[in-house]
Amino acid sequence: MLEPAPLIAGLPWTGWAVVVLVALLVGFSKTALGGLGMIAAALMALVVPAKESTGAVLLLLITGDLVAIWAYRKHADFRVIGRLLAPVLAGVALGAAFLTWVSDDVMRRTIGGILLALLVLNLWRDQLRVDTRAATLGYGGLAGFTTMVANAGGPPMSLYLLAARYEKWRFLGTTAWFFFTVNVIKLPVAVGVGIVGADTVGLWAVLAPVVLVGTWIGRRVIGHVDQQLFERLVTVLVALAALNLLLL
């Protein structure tokens, strides 16, 4: 008989309660409110060692991505995804290099400060021009940078689409395909550096059905959230993500 993976066998019941909640939040975030993904990642890190936590969350995110791209396949704006891809990859490369220069604490606080600055700019989004090449390069590069160093690419992308006045369904479809692409690109790197291994795959296999439940709940809830409330909730979640990075 195969022995259970040490990570799974070593989790107490309180740890299981947390990781199940994480899986639900990941699924819900993928079909409803993306900002919850960062909260889920922070909770996972409380009960699972840092390396395994990052890898497990990545696998759960991709599971949710698959449901989201199917659910919102008719609403994605592939033109903006195409425009953002190159600056995102450049941001990922810059983030990887920057990780070697500063401590984790400095990195988190830097990203938190950037996000708060973007939130302030978003207050004047009626005057912002995000259809320019410079804005696309800036937001795309920042999304790549933050997703590489802190799994925090969602807030810059959310603020970009809010400033571009994307309605709810177009917002969800575009972010679904965007982050599916980014996470798939990150996966082989994660395997190569040992973040994703047998333990994390074992934990993912147990939690994947819970992610699917979360995506189902998100689909049911988001249909009852109007555009104005949706935008406010996204903004609040971005603010919480920024404060989480600044204060932890």
PDB file of C-alpha atoms in Angstrom, residues 56-159:
ATOM      1  CA  ALA A  56      -0.308  24.053  -3.503  1.00  0.00           C
ATOM      2  CA  VAL A  57      -2.048  27.403  -3.983  1.00  0.00           C
ATOM      3  CA  LEU A  58      -0.758  27.596  -7.571  1.00  0.00           C
ATOM      4  CA  LEU A  59      -2.281  24.182  -8.370  1.00  0.00           C
ATOM      5  CA  LEU A  60      -5.580  25.179  -6.750  1.00  0.00           C
ATOM      6  CA  LEU A  61      -5.617  28.441  -8.713  1.00  0.00           C
ATOM      7  CA  ILE A  62      -5.144  26.611 -12.013  1.00  0.00           C
ATOM      8  CA  THR A  63      -8.021  24.287 -11.093  1.00  0.00           C
ATOM      9  CA  GLY A  64     -10.252  27.299 -10.519  1.00  0.00           C
ATOM     10  CA  ASP A  65      -8.926  28.927 -13.697  1.00  0.00           C
ATOM     11  CA  LEU A  66     -10.138  25.983 -15.785  1.00  0.00           C
ATOM     12  CA  VAL A  67     -13.684  26.409 -14.490  1.00  0.00           C
ATOM     13  CA  ALA A  68     -13.576  30.197 -14.895  1.00  0.00           C
ATOM     14  CA  ILE A  69     -12.391  30.167 -18.516  1.00  0.00           C
ATOM     15  CA  TRP A  70     -15.183  27.770 -19.382  1.00  0.00           C
ATOM     16  CA  ALA A  71     -17.831  29.668 -17.417  1.00  0.00           C
ATOM     17  CA  TYR A  72     -16.907  33.086 -18.877  1.00  0.00           C
ATOM     18  CA  ARG A  73     -15.589  31.949 -22.271  1.00  0.00           C
ATOM     19  CA  LYS A  74     -17.977  34.252 -24.135  1.00  0.00           C
ATOM     20  CA  HIS A  75     -16.935  37.386 -22.269  1.00  0.00           C
ATOM     21  CA  ALA A  76     -13.129  37.508 -22.498  1.00  0.00           C
ATOM     22  CA  ASP A  77     -11.398  40.369 -24.299  1.00  0.00           C
ATOM     23  CA  PHE A  78      -8.502  38.523 -25.925  1.00  0.00           C
ATOM     24  CA  ARG A  79      -7.159  41.704 -27.496  1.00  0.00           C
ATOM     25  CA  VAL A  80      -6.269  43.222 -24.135  1.00  0.00           C
ATOM     26  CA  ILE A  81      -4.830  39.889 -22.973  1.00  0.00           C
ATOM     27  CA  GLY A  82      -2.595  39.848 -26.049  1.00  0.00           C
ATOM     28  CA  ARG A  83      -1.470  43.417 -25.402  1.00  0.00           C
ATOM     29  CA  LEU A  84      -0.672  42.672 -21.754  1.00  0.00           C
ATOM     30  CA  LEU A  85       1.200  39.407 -22.233  1.00  0.00           C
ATOM     31  CA  ALA A  86       4.577  40.858 -23.265  1.00  0.00           C
ATOM     32  CA  PRO A  87       4.774  43.432 -20.437  1.00  0.00           C
ATOM     33  CA  VAL A  88       3.602  40.774 -17.975  1.00  0.00           C
ATOM     34  CA  LEU A  89       6.438  38.457 -18.985  1.00  0.00           C
ATOM     35  CA  ALA A  90       8.880  41.354 -18.691  1.00  0.00           C
ATOM     36  CA  GLY A  91       7.503  42.072 -15.216  1.00  0.00           C
ATOM     37  CA  VAL A  92       7.917  38.422 -14.220  1.00  0.00           C
ATOM     38  CA  ALA A  93      11.576  38.518 -15.313  1.00  0.00           C
ATOM     39  CA  LEU A  94      12.162  41.786 -13.439  1.00  0.00           C
ATOM     40  CA  GLY A  95      10.491  40.395 -10.341  1.00  0.00           C
ATOM     41  CA  ALA A  96      12.660  37.271 -10.433  1.00  0.00           C
ATOM     42  CA  ALA A  97      15.778  39.440 -10.589  1.00  0.00           C
ATOM     43  CA  PHE A  98      14.524  41.847  -7.920  1.00  0.00           C
ATOM     44  CA  LEU A  99      13.946  38.944  -5.533  1.00  0.00           C
ATOM     45  CA  THR A 100      17.707  38.492  -5.340  1.00  0.00           C
ATOM     46  CA  TRP A 101      18.293  42.128  -4.321  1.00  0.00           C
ATOM     47  CA  VAL A 102      15.920  42.796  -1.424  1.00  0.00           C
ATOM     48  CA  SER A 103      14.411  40.971   1.550  1.00  0.00           C
ATOM     49  CA  ASP A 104      10.908  39.499   1.550  1.00  0.00           C
ATOM     50  CA  ASP A 105       9.712  42.178   3.980  1.00  0.00           C
ATOM     51  CA  VAL A 106      10.947  45.034   1.789  1.00  0.00           C
ATOM     52  CA  MET A 107       9.410  43.361  -1.249  1.00  0.00           C
ATOM     53  CA  ARG A 108       5.974  42.952   0.346  1.00  0.00           C
ATOM     54  CA  ARG A 109       5.897  46.519   1.608  1.00  0.00           C
ATOM     55  CA  THR A 110       7.030  47.864  -1.754  1.00  0.00           C
ATOM     56  CA  ILE A 111       4.194  46.075  -3.518  1.00  0.00           C
ATOM     57  CA  GLY A 112       1.692  47.149  -0.857  1.00  0.00           C
ATOM     58  CA  GLY A 113       2.732  50.783  -1.317  1.00  0.00           C
ATOM     59  CA  ILE A 114       2.424  50.504  -5.102  1.00  0.00           C
ATOM     60  CA  LEU A 115      -1.072  49.057  -4.794  1.00  0.00           C
ATOM     61  CA  LEU A 116      -2.191  51.838  -2.453  1.00  0.00           C
ATOM     62  CA  ALA A 117      -0.827  54.418  -4.920  1.00  0.00           C
ATOM     63  CA  LEU A 118      -2.811  52.757  -7.704  1.00  0.00           C
ATOM     64  CA  LEU A 119      -5.935  52.832  -5.527  1.00  0.00           C
ATOM     65  CA  VAL A 120      -5.526  56.580  -5.054  1.00  0.00           C
ATOM     66  CA  LEU A 121      -5.114  57.018  -8.803  1.00  0.00           C
ATOM     67  CA  ASN A 122      -8.241  54.933  -9.301  1.00  0.00           C
ATOM     68  CA  LEU A 123     -10.257  57.591  -7.445  1.00  0.00           C
ATOM     69  CA  TRP A 124      -9.701  59.763 -10.531  1.00  0.00           C
ATOM     70  CA  ARG A 125     -10.231  56.985 -13.029  1.00  0.00           C
ATOM     71  CA  ASP A 126     -12.612  59.109 -15.084  1.00  0.00           C
ATOM     72  CA  GLN A 127      -9.569  61.205 -15.990  1.00  0.00           C
ATOM     73  CA  LEU A 128      -7.203  58.231 -16.436  1.00  0.00           C
ATOM     74  CA  ARG A 129      -6.293  57.033 -19.917  1.00  0.00           C
ATOM     75  CA  VAL A 130      -5.678  53.290 -19.780  1.00  0.00           C
ATOM     76  CA  ASP A 131      -6.093  52.752 -23.509  1.00  0.00           C
ATOM     77  CA  THR A 132      -2.609  54.111 -24.158  1.00  0.00           C
ATOM     78  CA  ARG A 133       0.437  51.937 -24.794  1.00  0.00           C
ATOM     79  CA  ALA A 134       2.221  53.408 -21.757  1.00  0.00           C
ATOM     80  CA  ALA A 135      -0.650  52.474 -19.426  1.00  0.00           C
ATOM     81  CA  THR A 136      -0.817  48.945 -20.831  1.00  0.00           C
ATOM     82  CA  LEU A 137       2.929  48.485 -20.396  1.00  0.00           C
ATOM     83  CA  GLY A 138       2.809  49.920 -16.879  1.00  0.00           C
ATOM     84  CA  TYR A 139      -0.124  47.894 -15.548  1.00  0.00           C
ATOM     85  CA  GLY A 140       0.952  44.729 -17.378  1.00  0.00           C
ATOM     86  CA  GLY A 141       4.526  44.983 -16.139  1.00  0.00           C
ATOM     87  CA  LEU A 142       3.328  45.622 -12.596  1.00  0.00           C
ATOM     88  CA  ALA A 143       0.978  42.626 -12.723  1.00  0.00           C
ATOM     89  CA  GLY A 144       3.836  40.379 -13.849  1.00  0.00           C
ATOM     90  CA  PHE A 145       6.209  41.810 -11.257  1.00  0.00           C
ATOM     91  CA  THR A 146       3.801  41.411  -8.362  1.00  0.00           C
ATOM     92  CA  THR A 147       2.615  37.934  -9.336  1.00  0.00           C
ATOM     93  CA  MET A 148       6.217  36.734  -9.436  1.00  0.00           C
ATOM     94  CA  VAL A 149       7.335  38.140  -6.106  1.00  0.00           C
ATOM     95  CA  ALA A 150       4.175  37.883  -3.995  1.00  0.00           C
ATOM     96  CA  ASN A 151       1.444  36.079  -5.981  1.00  0.00           C
ATOM     97  CA  ALA A 152      -0.226  39.492  -6.066  1.00  0.00           C
ATOM     98  CA  GLY A 153      -0.881  40.043  -9.761  1.00  0.00           C
ATOM     99  CA  GLY A 154      -4.640  40.284  -9.290  1.00  0.00           C
ATOM    100  CA  PRO A 155      -4.879  43.797  -7.789  1.00  0.00           C
ATOM    101  CA  PRO A 156      -2.989  45.628 -10.605  1.00  0.00           C
ATOM    102  CA  MET A 157      -5.030  43.753 -13.219  1.00  0.00           C
ATOM    103  CA  SER A 158      -8.273  44.528 -11.388  1.00  0.00           C
ATOM    104  CA  LEU A 159      -7.468  48.250 -11.175  1.00  0.00           C
TER     105      LEU A 159
END
